Every structure is written in structure tokens, then in C-alpha cells.
PDB file of C-alpha atoms in Angstrom:
ATOM      1  CA  MET L   1     -11.245   5.319 -15.940  1.00  0.00           C
ATOM      2  CA  LEU L   2     -13.223   5.757 -12.738  1.00  0.00           C
ATOM      3  CA  THR L   3     -14.718   2.179 -11.866  1.00  0.00           C
ATOM      4  CA  LEU L   4     -17.272   1.250  -9.249  1.00  0.00           C
ATOM      5  CA  PRO L   5     -15.633   0.353  -5.067  1.00  0.00           C
ATOM      6  CA  ARG L   6     -15.871  -4.015  -4.767  1.00  0.00           C
ATOM      7  CA  PRO L   7     -18.818  -4.191  -2.747  1.00  0.00           C
ATOM      8  CA  LEU L   8     -18.050  -6.601   0.323  1.00  0.00           C
ATOM      9  CA  ASP L   9     -20.487  -8.427   1.934  1.00  0.00           C
ATOM     10  CA  VAL L  10     -18.595  -8.480   5.417  1.00  0.00           C
ATOM     11  CA  PRO L  11     -18.713  -6.001   8.033  1.00  0.00           C
ATOM     12  CA  PHE L  12     -16.940  -3.104   8.238  1.00  0.00           C
ATOM     13  CA  THR L  13     -14.817  -3.742  11.704  1.00  0.00           C
ATOM     14  CA  ASP L  14     -11.814  -1.423  11.855  1.00  0.00           C
ATOM     15  CA  THR L  15     -11.804   1.211  14.622  1.00  0.00           C
ATOM     16  CA  SER L  16     -10.065   4.440  13.898  1.00  0.00           C
ATOM     17  CA  ALA L  17      -6.882   6.392  11.465  1.00  0.00           C
ATOM     18  CA  GLU L  18      -5.334   6.387  15.532  1.00  0.00           C
ATOM     19  CA  ALA L  19      -5.156   2.245  15.473  1.00  0.00           C
ATOM     20  CA  LEU L  20      -4.003   2.604  12.190  1.00  0.00           C
ATOM     21  CA  ARG L  21       0.088   0.786  12.487  1.00  0.00           C
ATOM     22  CA  LEU L  22       2.673   0.681   9.856  1.00  0.00           C
ATOM     23  CA  SER L  23       4.816  -2.731   9.813  1.00  0.00           C
ATOM     24  CA  LEU L  24       7.363  -4.223   7.122  1.00  0.00           C
ATOM     25  CA  ASP L  25       7.509  -7.014   9.708  1.00  0.00           C
ATOM     26  CA  HIS L  26       4.589  -8.926   9.560  1.00  0.00           C
ATOM     27  CA  ASP L  27       3.032 -11.544   6.943  1.00  0.00           C
ATOM     28  CA  ARG L  28       1.114 -12.171   4.768  1.00  0.00           C
ATOM     29  CA  ILE L  29      -2.815 -11.567   5.745  1.00  0.00           C
ATOM     30  CA  ALA L  30      -5.651 -12.975   3.598  1.00  0.00           C
ATOM     31  CA  PRO L  31      -6.986 -10.451   1.896  1.00  0.00           C
ATOM     32  CA  LEU L  32     -10.904  -9.552   0.895  1.00  0.00           C
ATOM     33  CA  ALA L  33      -9.956  -8.018  -2.004  1.00  0.00           C
ATOM     34  CA  ALA L  34      -6.423  -8.392  -3.841  1.00  0.00           C
ATOM     35  CA  ARG L  35      -5.164  -7.130  -7.521  1.00  0.00           C
ATOM     36  CA  ARG L  36      -1.396  -8.890  -8.838  1.00  0.00           C
ATOM     37  CA  ILE L  37       0.581  -6.188 -10.678  1.00  0.00           C
ATOM     38  CA  ASP L  38       3.315  -7.551 -12.648  1.00  0.00           C
ATOM     39  CA  VAL L  39       6.118  -4.663 -12.381  1.00  0.00           C
ATOM     40  CA  PRO L  40       9.974  -3.930 -14.376  1.00  0.00           C
ATOM     41  CA  THR L  41      12.705  -6.188 -13.989  1.00  0.00           C
ATOM     42  CA  VAL L  42      15.899  -5.421 -13.992  1.00  0.00           C
ATOM     43  CA  ALA L  43      17.737  -8.103 -16.355  1.00  0.00           C
ATOM     44  CA  ALA L  44      20.855  -9.858 -14.953  1.00  0.00           C
ATOM     45  CA  PRO L  45      24.569  -9.423 -15.804  1.00  0.00           C
ATOM     46  CA  THR L  46      25.748 -11.403 -18.685  1.00  0.00           C
ATOM     47  CA  ASP L  47      27.511 -13.987 -16.815  1.00  0.00           C
ATOM     48  CA  THR L  48      31.416 -13.672 -19.138  1.00  0.00           C
ATOM     49  CA  GLU L  49      31.587 -16.329 -20.893  1.00  0.00           C
ATOM     50  CA  SER L  50      28.233 -17.172 -21.795  1.00  0.00           C
ATOM     51  CA  THR L  51      25.985 -14.928 -23.966  1.00  0.00           C
ATOM     52  CA  LEU L  52      22.650 -15.579 -21.887  1.00  0.00           C
ATOM     53  CA  ALA L  53      22.359 -13.768 -19.162  1.00  0.00           C
ATOM     54  CA  GLU L  54      19.657 -15.808 -16.578  1.00  0.00           C
ATOM     55  CA  ALA L  55      16.906 -15.011 -16.582  1.00  0.00           C
ATOM     56  CA  ALA L  56      15.732 -12.104 -13.232  1.00  0.00           C
ATOM     57  CA  PRO L  57      13.247 -13.692 -11.534  1.00  0.00           C
ATOM     58  CA  ALA L  58       9.477 -12.075 -12.310  1.00  0.00           C
ATOM     59  CA  LEU L  59       7.798  -8.901  -9.882  1.00  0.00           C
ATOM     60  CA  ALA L  60       4.969  -8.766  -8.883  1.00  0.00           C
ATOM     61  CA  LEU L  61       3.110  -6.408  -6.669  1.00  0.00           C
ATOM     62  CA  THR L  62      -0.473  -7.465  -4.635  1.00  0.00           C
ATOM     63  CA  LEU L  63      -2.287  -4.457  -3.266  1.00  0.00           C
ATOM     64  CA  THR L  64      -4.442  -6.705  -0.685  1.00  0.00           C
ATOM     65  CA  VAL L  65      -7.499  -4.945   1.472  1.00  0.00           C
ATOM     66  CA  ILE L  66      -7.172  -6.275   5.054  1.00  0.00           C
ATOM     67  CA  GLY L  67     -11.066  -4.549   6.077  1.00  0.00           C
ATOM     68  CA  SER L  68     -10.006  -0.737   6.249  1.00  0.00           C
ATOM     69  CA  SER L  69      -6.410  -1.596   6.437  1.00  0.00           C
ATOM     70  CA  HIS L  70      -3.812  -3.041   3.592  1.00  0.00           C
ATOM     71  CA  GLN L  71      -0.871  -4.871   2.528  1.00  0.00           C
ATOM     72  CA  ALA L  72       1.678  -3.866  -0.702  1.00  0.00           C
ATOM     73  CA  ILE L  73       3.456  -7.133  -1.559  1.00  0.00           C
ATOM     74  CA  LEU L  74       6.681  -7.021  -4.252  1.00  0.00           C
ATOM     75  CA  SER L  75       6.764 -11.002  -4.466  1.00  0.00           C
ATOM     76  CA  ALA L  76       9.975 -12.223  -6.536  1.00  0.00           C
ATOM     77  CA  GLY L  77       8.736 -15.408  -8.592  1.00  0.00           C
ATOM     78  CA  PRO L  78       7.497 -17.534  -5.774  1.00  0.00           C
ATOM     79  CA  THR L  79       8.797 -15.364  -2.946  1.00  0.00           C
ATOM     80  CA  ASP L  80       7.599 -12.773  -0.496  1.00  0.00           C
ATOM     81  CA  ALA L  81      10.302  -9.805  -0.723  1.00  0.00           C
ATOM     82  CA  PHE L  82       8.784  -7.481   1.252  1.00  0.00           C
ATOM     83  CA  ILE L  83       4.961  -6.590   2.415  1.00  0.00           C
ATOM     84  CA  GLU L  84       4.268  -3.252   3.625  1.00  0.00           C
ATOM     85  CA  THR L  85       1.504  -3.482   6.679  1.00  0.00           C
ATOM     86  CA  PHE L  86      -1.097  -0.568   6.818  1.00  0.00           C
ATOM     87  CA  ALA L  87      -3.635  -1.727   9.330  1.00  0.00           C
ATOM     88  CA  CYS L  88      -4.933  -1.688  13.404  1.00  0.00           C
ATOM     89  CA  LEU L  89      -1.866  -3.932  14.658  1.00  0.00           C
ATOM     90  CA  GLY L  90      -1.750  -3.328  18.112  1.00  0.00           C
ATOM     91  CA  GLU L  91       2.370  -1.690  19.554  1.00  0.00           C
ATOM     92  CA  GLY L  92       4.378  -3.574  20.995  1.00  0.00           C
ATOM     93  CA  GLY L  93       7.966  -2.332  22.124  1.00  0.00           C
ATOM     94  CA  ASP L  94      10.659  -3.580  20.341  1.00  0.00           C
ATOM     95  CA  ASP L  95      12.155  -2.335  16.812  1.00  0.00           C
ATOM     96  CA  SER L  96      10.182  -4.518  14.874  1.00  0.00           C
ATOM     97  CA  SER L  97       6.570  -4.140  15.983  1.00  0.00           C
ATOM     98  CA  PRO L  98       4.585  -1.825  14.383  1.00  0.00           C
ATOM     99  CA  LYS L  99       4.472   1.971  14.881  1.00  0.00           C
ATOM    100  CA  ARG L 100       2.288   4.154  14.608  1.00  0.00           C
ATOM    101  CA  PRO L 101       2.896   6.546  12.109  1.00  0.00           C
ATOM    102  CA  ARG L 102       3.926  10.176  12.070  1.00  0.00           C
ATOM    103  CA  TRP L 103       1.205  12.259  10.241  1.00  0.00           C
ATOM    104  CA  ASP L 104       2.362  13.894   6.801  1.00  0.00           C
ATOM    105  CA  ARG L 105       5.976  13.037   7.635  1.00  0.00           C
ATOM    106  CA  GLU L 106       8.651  10.707   5.869  1.00  0.00           C
ATOM    107  CA  HIS L 107       9.166   7.254   7.290  1.00  0.00           C
ATOM    108  CA  ILE L 108      12.341   5.802   5.240  1.00  0.00           C
ATOM    109  CA  ARG L 109      13.517   2.413   6.265  1.00  0.00           C
ATOM    110  CA  HIS L 110      16.802   0.566   4.558  1.00  0.00           C
ATOM    111  CA  GLY L 111      16.824  -2.610   3.543  1.00  0.00           C
ATOM    112  CA  ARG L 112      17.574  -4.957   0.687  1.00  0.00           C
ATOM    113  CA  TRP L 113      14.316  -6.140  -1.018  1.00  0.00           C
ATOM    114  CA  ALA L 114      14.374  -7.677  -4.794  1.00  0.00           C
ATOM    115  CA  GLY L 115      17.040  -5.431  -5.496  1.00  0.00           C
ATOM    116  CA  PHE L 116      15.509  -2.389  -4.138  1.00  0.00           C
ATOM    117  CA  THR L 117      16.827  -1.072  -0.625  1.00  0.00           C
ATOM    118  CA  GLU L 118      15.029   1.898   0.088  1.00  0.00           C
ATOM    119  CA  HIS L 119      11.180   2.116   0.982  1.00  0.00           C
ATOM    120  CA  ARG L 120       9.679   5.940   1.761  1.00  0.00           C
ATOM    121  CA  PHE L 121       5.737   6.101   3.406  1.00  0.00           C
ATOM    122  CA  THR L 122       4.034   9.004   4.085  1.00  0.00           C
ATOM    123  CA  ALA L 123       0.711   9.140   5.697  1.00  0.00           C
ATOM    124  CA  THR L 124      -1.569  12.266   5.673  1.00  0.00           C
ATOM    125  CA  ARG L 125      -5.704  11.954   8.204  1.00  0.00           C
ATOM    126  CA  ASN L 126      -7.678  14.325   7.025  1.00  0.00           C
ATOM    127  CA  HIS L 127     -11.228  15.081   9.265  1.00  0.00           C
ATOM    128  CA  VAL L 128     -14.196  15.282   6.932  1.00  0.00           C
ATOM    129  CA  SER L 129     -16.689  18.306   8.372  1.00  0.00           C
ATOM    130  CA  GLY L 130     -19.210  17.839   5.124  1.00  0.00           C
ATOM    131  CA  ASP L 131     -20.670  15.096   3.430  1.00  0.00           C
ATOM    132  CA  PHE L 132     -18.359  11.705   3.854  1.00  0.00           C
ATOM    133  CA  PRO L 133     -20.032  10.099   1.162  1.00  0.00           C
ATOM    134  CA  THR L 134     -19.268  13.232  -1.190  1.00  0.00           C
ATOM    135  CA  ALA L 135     -15.654  13.387   0.376  1.00  0.00           C
ATOM    136  CA  ALA L 136     -14.706   8.862   0.133  1.00  0.00           C
ATOM    137  CA  ALA L 137     -16.566   9.539  -4.251  1.00  0.00           C
ATOM    138  CA  GLU L 138     -13.795  12.351  -4.794  1.00  0.00           C
ATOM    139  CA  VAL L 139     -11.567   9.158  -3.082  1.00  0.00           C
ATOM    140  CA  LEU L 140     -12.873   6.953  -5.238  1.00  0.00           C
ATOM    141  CA  ALA L 141     -11.902   9.518  -8.202  1.00  0.00           C
ATOM    142  CA  ALA L 142      -8.547  10.089  -7.126  1.00  0.00           C
ATOM    143  CA  GLY L 143      -7.526   6.728  -6.666  1.00  0.00           C
ATOM    144  CA  ALA L 144      -8.487   5.691 -10.403  1.00  0.00           C
ATOM    145  CA  ASP L 145      -6.973   9.387 -11.921  1.00  0.00           C
ATOM    146  CA  ARG L 146      -3.274   8.371 -10.271  1.00  0.00           C
ATOM    147  CA  ALA L 147      -3.376   4.911 -10.884  1.00  0.00           C
ATOM    148  CA  LEU L 148      -1.067   4.322 -13.926  1.00  0.00           C
ATOM    149  CA  THR L 149      -4.272   2.321 -15.889  1.00  0.00           C
ATOM    150  CA  ALA L 150      -7.534   1.413 -14.669  1.00  0.00           C
ATOM    151  CA  ASP L 151      -6.250  -3.016 -13.602  1.00  0.00           C
ATOM    152  CA  ASP L 152      -3.480  -0.780 -11.084  1.00  0.00           C
ATOM    153  CA  HIS L 153      -6.714   0.089  -9.067  1.00  0.00           C
ATOM    154  CA  LEU L 154      -8.051  -1.622  -6.926  1.00  0.00           C
ATOM    155  CA  SER L 155     -11.294   0.074  -4.412  1.00  0.00           C
ATOM    156  CA  VAL L 156     -13.881  -2.042  -1.844  1.00  0.00           C
ATOM    157  CA  ALA L 157     -17.162  -0.831  -0.682  1.00  0.00           C
ATOM    158  CA  PHE L 158     -17.795  -1.666   3.039  1.00  0.00           C
ATOM    159  CA  PRO L 159     -22.250  -2.759   3.709  1.00  0.00           C
ATOM    160  CA  GLY L 160     -23.245  -1.017   6.578  1.00  0.00           C
ATOM    161  CA  GLU L 161     -21.469   2.039   6.456  1.00  0.00           C
ATOM    162  CA  PRO L 162     -22.263   4.909   3.756  1.00  0.00           C
ATOM    163  CA  GLY L 163     -18.526   6.052   2.573  1.00  0.00           C
ATOM    164  CA  ALA L 164     -16.770   3.220   4.178  1.00  0.00           C
ATOM    165  CA  LEU L 165     -14.469   2.098   0.953  1.00  0.00           C
ATOM    166  CA  THR L 166     -10.610   0.897   1.054  1.00  0.00           C
ATOM    167  CA  ALA L 167      -8.787   2.362  -2.296  1.00  0.00           C
ATOM    168  CA  LEU L 168      -5.401   1.463  -3.480  1.00  0.00           C
ATOM    169  CA  SER L 169      -3.372   2.631  -6.665  1.00  0.00           C
ATOM    170  CA  LEU L 170       0.048   1.365  -8.526  1.00  0.00           C
ATOM    171  CA  THR L 171       0.775   4.947  -9.564  1.00  0.00           C
ATOM    172  CA  CYS L 172       4.775   4.630 -10.424  1.00  0.00           C
ATOM    173  CA  ALA L 173       6.163   1.043 -11.892  1.00  0.00           C
ATOM    174  CA  GLU L 174       9.505   1.014 -13.379  1.00  0.00           C
ATOM    175  CA  THR L 175      12.656  -0.883 -12.300  1.00  0.00           C
ATOM    176  CA  GLU L 176      14.225   1.710 -10.504  1.00  0.00           C
ATOM    177  CA  ARG L 177      11.158   2.330  -8.556  1.00  0.00           C
ATOM    178  CA  ILE L 178       7.881   1.250  -7.110  1.00  0.00           C
ATOM    179  CA  ALA L 179       5.563   3.839  -5.799  1.00  0.00           C
ATOM    180  CA  TRP L 180       1.365   3.388  -4.908  1.00  0.00           C
ATOM    181  CA  GLN L 181      -0.988   5.541  -2.923  1.00  0.00           C
ATOM    182  CA  SER L 182      -3.751   3.947  -0.575  1.00  0.00           C
ATOM    183  CA  TRP L 183      -7.124   5.491   0.752  1.00  0.00           C
ATOM    184  CA  HIS L 184      -9.342   4.487   4.027  1.00  0.00           C
ATOM    185  CA  CYS L 185     -11.758   5.699   5.033  1.00  0.00           C
ATOM    186  CA  TYR L 186     -13.949   5.935   8.050  1.00  0.00           C
ATOM    187  CA  PRO L 187     -17.131   7.199   8.420  1.00  0.00           C
ATOM    188  CA  GLN L 188     -17.713   6.763  12.065  1.00  0.00           C
ATOM    189  CA  HIS L 189     -14.781   9.315  12.769  1.00  0.00           C
ATOM    190  CA  GLY L 190     -15.920  11.490   9.908  1.00  0.00           C
ATOM    191  CA  GLU L 191     -11.703  10.721   8.683  1.00  0.00           C
ATOM    192  CA  ILE L 192      -9.745   9.935   5.552  1.00  0.00           C
ATOM    193  CA  VAL L 193      -6.588   8.593   5.809  1.00  0.00           C
ATOM    194  CA  HIS L 194      -4.266   8.794   2.243  1.00  0.00           C
ATOM    195  CA  SER L 195      -0.611   7.117   1.752  1.00  0.00           C
ATOM    196  CA  SER L 196       2.089   7.654  -0.115  1.00  0.00           C
ATOM    197  CA  SER L 197       4.946   4.748  -0.511  1.00  0.00           C
ATOM    198  CA  GLU L 198       7.455   4.133  -2.764  1.00  0.00           C
ATOM    199  CA  LEU L 199      10.411   1.294  -2.922  1.00  0.00           C
ATOM    200  CA  ARG L 200      13.899   2.167  -5.144  1.00  0.00           C
ATOM    201  CA  ARG L 201      17.239   1.609  -5.717  1.00  0.00           C
ATOM    202  CA  SER L 202      20.264   2.387  -5.019  1.00  0.00           C
ATOM    203  CA  THR L 203      21.519   4.765  -7.296  1.00  0.00           C
TER     204      THR L 203
END
């Protein structure tokens, strides 16, 4: 179901798609808007000396808007197990520094995040030659269409720039795989960035 973006009374300050960086090491950033979604949990194995299994920590994915940027935060109970940051962060020289996205190429990283062991990320950068507000409206429709439910979609609009918006959608929530997508619209440059992310468990 298509819903109108939430209007925000804050200036549109992000620069351009060229300034976007990807990080899995950044701390939480105070969000302008957020949507928390419970996701399935793998049951803990039953102890051989007990008929009761210990309850696995509840998992939740929080999609947050931080300007024309986002964070996706996987929490296990009260603990943040994973944070994907796709934002204008600058860049440094070591391996933990935010990275420029490799446009149209999949970035894969392995680790341990609440039982998930693989993170996949792809971003595309598109130039809009026609009417930008129309292209942004198509972004909203795509985000709503790909979300699992209406409650799994978050979109916000910024004042002053027609078509300045950010949208996020949860597209898969299974015990072995969680996936989400984002759309970042830069009307001042006629650019729309679309990202696809997922966490997978080892098979």
C-alpha cells in the first residue's frame, strides 16, 4: 500500500551521491525517523539435560533516516549486533574506514552478527534527465511495492527541494536471511541512489 512520505521540518543538507560512503563500523547516529521491525529468530538448541531450550534473544531490524542517508541496525535483545551506515561520512586510509560504494557491483563482507555471517550490499546510481519529482514519486511506489507489508516501509520528504526524499523497505525477513532496500534522492544533482542489502546465515 502506497503511503505519503513523512514530511520533516529540517533542511536538506546532504551533498550528493558522490559523497556517500558505506560502513559497518560506525556507531548509531541520531535518526530523523525510524521504523523498528521484529524479525524471526532461530530457536536455541535444546539442552540434553533439559526439555526446555534457552530463549534466543529477540531480533529486531531498525531502519533509520539520517538526512538523505540511512542506517540499518540489527539488535539482539538490548544489544546492537550490526549497523550498516550508508551516508556522507568522509573517508580515511585504514580498512575500517568508510568506503566509497562500488556502483553496480556487489560488496560482500563476512563476520558474526547475531548468528548472521555474511553481509551483501549493492548500490546503483542513476541520473534523472526528466522531471525529478515524477521520478521521486516512482521511488515511493517502488519502495511500497517491494516492502513485505505497509508497516515495513519508511519514507520521509525534506522541505525546499521537490523530490528530496529518502525511502527504506524491508523486503525479506526469514530465519536465514534478512534483506532491505533504500532509495536516496538528490534533486539538486538529478541523482537517485538505490541500494540493496542482506544478511545471511552460513549454510
